[in-house]
């Protein structure tokens, strides 16, 4: 989606704060639940439910993204997607995002407008408005996004509701971002489908509310890796979760890439982060919605202990990303 905005030549220091804001917001459309968009002291977003689901996340240059690996537009898409996935994981329909951007004064204005183009593109894909934010000077590019959502009269689906005997299911891709990271780390740029999965995730936004309507008892988005995030559900719910490795989707493309790199595709699926698929528990197999894939079961803590096993056994490789520990 090409930028429809004002002048983009020069640097952000030259165009100035308000010129930059104008260049990334002018002539943009908003969904109907945005009652007041950018341009005033604050935005106004409809909240028919009477409650607002809110989540925030930060992306730091050279920690969460590299501009030699991703275009600014791809970074913009990722920044919005990773936040809206959290809203969907609560069973809410995403409604709006607010963006804070810090960057050096020497940053090219075109980079920022391309970044904004990606944000607007992902916001439109999710049916939300980009309703406001702030820009400040900094030594590196830092993006902070706050996402809002509407439960539409339903109860939130938390991590703590899983019960023994329930079904564990997923919706979305697993292992693709990890595979793309491995490809980029080797200095390659293809296959493009795998590399782009690392550059920007494509969360199944509608699947969250669908799971909630179907009776999901616990849900989480897969940001740190399937085993790590199911571990959060197990701990919050005081249960054990066993994953059936034969039920996991290992795409042929991942198998091909792993073969070329001498890697194990199942490890990417089990421990790779940043795909932002959704995992949920359901009381019965009949309640698992179409499009969701059954991958395991919930067990009593007394049977398996609190935590996650694979095929009934502990999985030894490091289970997912943790800041400060890598």
Coordinates of C-alpha atoms in Angstrom, one line a residue:
X1 CA 0.0 0.0 0.0
X2 CA 1.9 3.1 -1.2
X3 CA 1.9 6.2 1.1
X4 CA -0.8 8.7 0.3
X5 CA 0.8 11.4 2.5
X6 CA 2.7 14.6 2.1
X7 CA 6.3 15.3 1.4
X8 CA 8.7 12.5 2.4
X9 CA 12.0 13.8 1.4
X10 CA 14.8 14.6 3.9
X11 CA 15.0 13.5 7.5
X12 CA 12.5 13.5 10.4
X13 CA 14.5 16.4 12.0
X14 CA 14.0 18.4 8.8
X15 CA 10.3 17.8 8.5
X16 CA 9.6 18.2 12.2
X17 CA 7.4 16.4 14.7
X18 CA 4.1 17.8 13.4
X19 CA 5.0 17.5 9.8
X20 CA 5.9 13.9 10.3
X21 CA 2.6 13.2 12.2
X22 CA 0.7 14.9 9.4
X23 CA 2.5 12.9 6.7
X24 CA 1.5 9.5 8.2
X25 CA -2.1 10.3 9.2
X26 CA -3.5 12.6 6.5
X27 CA -6.2 11.1 4.2
X28 CA -6.4 7.8 6.1
X29 CA -9.7 6.2 6.6
X30 CA -11.0 4.8 9.9
X31 CA -13.5 2.0 10.8
X32 CA -16.9 3.0 12.2
X33 CA -15.9 2.2 15.8
X34 CA -13.3 5.0 15.6
X35 CA -15.4 7.9 16.8
X36 CA -12.5 10.4 16.8
X37 CA -9.1 9.6 15.2
X38 CA -5.8 11.4 15.1
X39 CA -5.6 15.2 15.4
X40 CA -7.0 16.0 18.9
X41 CA -5.6 15.5 22.4
X42 CA -6.8 12.0 22.5
X43 CA -8.8 9.6 20.3
X44 CA -12.2 8.2 21.0
X45 CA -13.0 4.5 20.3
X46 CA -16.4 3.0 20.8
X47 CA -16.6 0.4 23.5
X48 CA -20.1 -1.1 23.3
X49 CA -19.2 -3.9 25.8
X50 CA -18.5 -1.4 28.5
X51 CA -15.0 -3.0 29.0
X52 CA -11.9 -2.5 27.0
X53 CA -9.2 -5.1 26.4
X54 CA -5.8 -3.5 26.2
X55 CA -2.3 -4.7 25.5
X56 CA 1.0 -3.1 24.7
X57 CA 4.3 -4.2 23.4
X58 CA 7.6 -2.7 22.2
X59 CA 9.9 -3.5 19.3
X60 CA 13.5 -2.3 19.5
X61 CA 15.8 -2.1 16.4
X62 CA 18.3 -4.9 16.3
X63 CA 16.5 -6.8 19.0
X64 CA 13.1 -7.4 17.5
X65 CA 13.8 -6.4 13.9
X66 CA 16.7 -5.5 11.6
X67 CA 16.3 -3.1 8.7
X68 CA 18.8 -5.1 6.7
X69 CA 16.5 -8.1 6.9
X70 CA 13.1 -6.4 6.8
X71 CA 11.7 -3.3 5.0
X72 CA 10.2 -0.5 7.1
X73 CA 6.7 -1.6 5.9
X74 CA 7.3 -5.1 7.0
X75 CA 8.4 -3.9 10.4
X76 CA 5.3 -1.8 10.6
X77 CA 3.1 -4.7 9.9
X78 CA 4.9 -6.8 12.6
X79 CA 4.6 -4.1 15.2
X80 CA 0.8 -4.0 14.8
X81 CA 0.3 -7.7 14.4
X82 CA 2.1 -8.8 17.6
X83 CA -0.1 -6.6 19.7
X84 CA -3.4 -7.4 18.1
X85 CA -2.7 -11.1 18.5
X86 CA -2.7 -10.5 22.3
X87 CA -6.2 -9.0 22.0
X88 CA -7.5 -11.8 19.9
X89 CA -6.1 -14.3 22.4
X90 CA -8.4 -12.9 25.1
X91 CA -11.4 -13.7 22.8
X92 CA -11.9 -10.0 21.9
X93 CA -12.3 -8.4 18.5
X94 CA -9.5 -5.9 17.9
X95 CA -10.7 -2.3 17.6
X96 CA -7.8 0.2 17.6
X97 CA -4.1 0.7 17.9
X98 CA -2.0 3.6 19.2
X99 CA 1.6 4.0 18.2
X100 CA 4.6 5.5 19.9
X101 CA 7.7 6.0 17.7
X102 CA 11.2 6.9 18.9
X103 CA 13.9 7.4 16.3
X104 CA 17.1 9.4 15.5
X105 CA 16.7 12.8 13.9
X106 CA 18.8 11.5 10.9
X107 CA 16.2 8.9 10.1
X108 CA 14.9 9.4 6.6
X109 CA 11.3 10.6 6.5
X110 CA 10.6 8.0 3.8
X111 CA 11.5 5.2 6.2
X112 CA 9.0 6.4 8.7
X113 CA 6.2 6.9 6.1
X114 CA 6.9 3.3 4.8
X115 CA 6.8 2.1 8.4
X116 CA 3.4 3.8 8.8
X117 CA 2.2 2.3 5.5
X118 CA 2.9 -1.2 6.9
X119 CA 1.0 -0.3 10.2
X120 CA -2.0 1.0 8.3
X121 CA -2.0 -2.1 6.1
X122 CA -2.0 -4.5 9.0
X123 CA -4.6 -2.4 10.9
X124 CA -6.8 -2.6 7.8
X125 CA -6.3 -6.4 7.6
X126 CA -7.5 -6.7 11.2
X127 CA -10.4 -4.2 10.7
X128 CA -9.0 -1.7 13.3
X129 CA -8.1 2.0 13.3
X130 CA -4.7 3.5 13.9
X131 CA -6.2 6.3 16.1
X132 CA -3.2 8.2 17.6
X133 CA 0.3 8.1 19.1
X134 CA 3.4 10.1 19.6
X135 CA 6.9 10.6 18.1
X136 CA 10.1 11.4 20.0
X137 CA 13.8 11.6 19.4
X138 CA 16.0 8.6 20.4
X139 CA 19.3 7.0 19.5
X140 CA 17.7 4.0 17.9
X141 CA 14.3 3.1 16.4
X142 CA 11.9 2.0 19.1
X143 CA 8.2 1.2 18.3
X144 CA 5.6 1.0 21.1
X145 CA 2.1 -0.2 20.1
X146 CA -1.0 -0.3 22.4
X147 CA -3.8 -2.4 21.0
X148 CA -7.5 -2.2 22.1
X149 CA -10.3 -4.7 21.8
X150 CA -14.0 -5.3 22.4
X151 CA -15.3 -8.4 24.1
X152 CA -18.8 -7.8 22.7
X153 CA -20.6 -9.0 25.8
X154 CA -18.6 -12.2 26.3
X155 CA -16.3 -13.1 29.1
X156 CA -12.5 -12.9 28.5
X157 CA -10.7 -16.1 27.8
X158 CA -7.8 -16.2 30.3
X159 CA -4.8 -18.5 30.6
X160 CA -6.1 -19.9 33.9
X161 CA -9.2 -21.8 32.7
X162 CA -7.9 -25.1 31.4
X163 CA -9.2 -28.2 33.1
X164 CA -8.2 -31.9 33.1
X165 CA -9.7 -33.9 30.2
X166 CA -9.9 -30.9 27.9
X167 CA -8.6 -30.7 24.3
X168 CA -5.7 -28.5 23.3
X169 CA -5.9 -27.0 19.8
X170 CA -4.1 -24.4 17.7
X171 CA -5.0 -22.0 14.9
X172 CA -2.3 -20.5 12.7
X173 CA 1.2 -21.4 11.6
X174 CA 4.0 -22.8 13.9
X175 CA 7.7 -22.9 13.2
X176 CA 7.6 -20.6 10.2
X177 CA 9.1 -17.6 11.8
X178 CA 11.9 -19.6 13.4
X179 CA 12.6 -21.2 10.0
X180 CA 12.8 -17.7 8.4
X181 CA 15.1 -16.5 11.1
X182 CA 17.4 -19.5 10.5
X183 CA 17.4 -18.7 6.8
X184 CA 18.2 -15.0 7.3
X185 CA 20.9 -15.9 9.9
X186 CA 22.7 -18.0 7.2
X187 CA 22.7 -15.0 4.9
X188 CA 19.9 -16.2 2.5
X189 CA 16.7 -14.4 1.5
X190 CA 14.7 -17.3 0.2
X191 CA 12.3 -19.1 0.2
X192 CA 10.5 -15.9 0.4
X193 CA 7.4 -17.4 2.0
X194 CA 9.5 -18.6 5.0
X195 CA 11.6 -15.5 5.3
X196 CA 8.5 -13.3 5.2
X197 CA 6.9 -15.3 8.0
X198 CA 9.8 -14.0 10.2
X199 CA 9.5 -10.5 8.9
X200 CA 5.9 -10.1 9.8
X201 CA 3.4 -12.7 11.3
X202 CA -0.1 -13.2 10.1
X203 CA -2.2 -13.9 13.3
X204 CA -5.6 -15.4 12.8
X205 CA -7.4 -12.5 14.5
X206 CA -11.0 -13.8 13.9
X207 CA -10.1 -17.2 15.4
X208 CA -9.9 -15.7 19.0
X209 CA -13.5 -14.5 19.2
X210 CA -14.6 -17.7 17.4
X211 CA -12.9 -19.8 20.0
X212 CA -14.4 -17.8 22.8
X213 CA -17.9 -18.2 21.3
X214 CA -17.3 -22.0 21.0
X215 CA -16.5 -22.3 24.7
X216 CA -12.7 -22.1 24.9
X217 CA -11.6 -22.2 28.5
X218 CA -8.1 -20.9 28.2
X219 CA -6.2 -19.2 25.3
X220 CA -2.8 -17.7 24.5
X221 CA -1.0 -16.4 21.4
X222 CA 2.2 -18.2 20.5
X223 CA 4.9 -15.5 20.8
X224 CA 7.7 -17.3 22.7
X225 CA 7.1 -20.8 21.3
X226 CA 4.4 -23.4 21.6
X227 CA 5.9 -25.2 24.6
X228 CA 6.8 -22.1 26.4
X229 CA 3.4 -20.5 26.0
X230 CA 1.5 -23.7 26.7
X231 CA 3.6 -23.7 29.8
X232 CA 2.1 -20.4 30.8
X233 CA -1.3 -21.9 30.5
X234 CA -0.4 -25.0 32.4
X235 CA 1.1 -22.9 35.3
X236 CA -1.9 -20.5 35.4
X237 CA -4.4 -23.3 35.3
X238 CA -2.4 -25.7 37.7
X239 CA -2.6 -28.5 35.1
X240 CA -0.4 -30.6 32.9
X241 CA -0.5 -30.4 29.1
X242 CA 0.7 -33.2 26.8
X243 CA 1.3 -32.4 23.2
X244 CA 1.0 -35.1 20.5
X245 CA 4.0 -34.5 18.1
X246 CA 2.2 -36.5 15.4
X247 CA -0.7 -34.1 15.4
X248 CA 1.5 -31.0 14.9
X249 CA 1.5 -29.3 11.5
X250 CA 5.0 -29.6 10.0
X251 CA 4.7 -28.1 6.5
X252 CA 6.6 -29.6 3.6
X253 CA 8.3 -26.2 3.1
X254 CA 9.7 -26.3 6.6
X255 CA 11.0 -29.9 6.0
X256 CA 12.8 -28.7 2.9
X257 CA 14.4 -25.7 4.6
X258 CA 15.4 -27.8 7.6
X259 CA 17.0 -30.3 5.3
X260 CA 19.0 -27.6 3.5
X261 CA 20.2 -26.1 6.8
X262 CA 20.8 -29.3 8.7
X263 CA 18.0 -28.4 11.2
X264 CA 15.1 -30.2 12.8
X265 CA 11.7 -28.9 11.7
X266 CA 9.8 -30.3 14.6
X267 CA 12.0 -28.2 17.0
X268 CA 11.0 -25.1 15.1
X269 CA 7.3 -26.0 15.5
X270 CA 7.7 -26.8 19.2
X271 CA 10.0 -24.0 20.4
X272 CA 10.1 -21.3 17.7
X273 CA 8.5 -18.0 18.6
X274 CA 6.9 -15.0 16.8
X275 CA 4.4 -16.9 14.7
X276 CA 1.5 -15.5 16.8
X277 CA -0.7 -18.4 16.2
X278 CA -3.4 -19.1 18.9
X279 CA -3.5 -22.0 21.2
X280 CA -6.6 -22.8 23.3
X281 CA -8.3 -25.5 25.4
X282 CA -11.8 -26.7 24.8
X283 CA -14.1 -28.9 27.0
X284 CA -14.6 -31.5 24.3
X285 CA -13.5 -32.3 20.7
X286 CA -17.0 -31.4 19.5
X287 CA -16.5 -27.8 20.7
X288 CA -13.2 -27.3 18.7
X289 CA -14.2 -24.8 15.9
X290 CA -13.5 -25.4 12.3
X291 CA -10.0 -24.3 11.3
X292 CA -8.6 -25.3 14.7
X293 CA -6.3 -28.3 14.9
X294 CA -6.3 -30.7 17.9
X295 CA -2.7 -31.2 19.2
X296 CA -3.0 -32.5 22.7
X297 CA -4.8 -32.9 26.0
X298 CA -5.0 -31.4 29.4
X299 CA -4.1 -33.6 32.4
X300 CA -4.5 -33.4 36.1
X301 CA -1.3 -32.1 37.8
X302 CA -1.2 -35.2 39.9
X303 CA -0.9 -37.3 36.7
X304 CA 1.7 -35.3 34.8
X305 CA 2.7 -32.5 37.1
X306 CA 2.2 -28.8 36.3
X307 CA 3.9 -28.1 32.9
X308 CA 4.1 -29.4 29.4
X309 CA 5.2 -32.7 28.0
X310 CA 5.6 -34.0 24.4
X311 CA 4.3 -37.5 23.8
X312 CA 4.3 -38.0 27.5
X313 CA 7.9 -37.1 28.1
X314 CA 9.8 -33.8 28.9
X315 CA 11.2 -32.1 25.8
X316 CA 14.8 -31.2 26.5
X317 CA 15.8 -28.5 24.0
X318 CA 15.4 -24.9 25.3
X319 CA 11.7 -24.1 25.2
X320 CA 11.2 -20.6 23.7
X321 CA 12.6 -17.1 23.9
X322 CA 13.2 -15.2 27.1
X323 CA 14.5 -11.6 27.2
X324 CA 17.9 -11.2 29.0
X325 CA 18.5 -14.9 28.6
X326 CA 18.1 -15.2 24.8

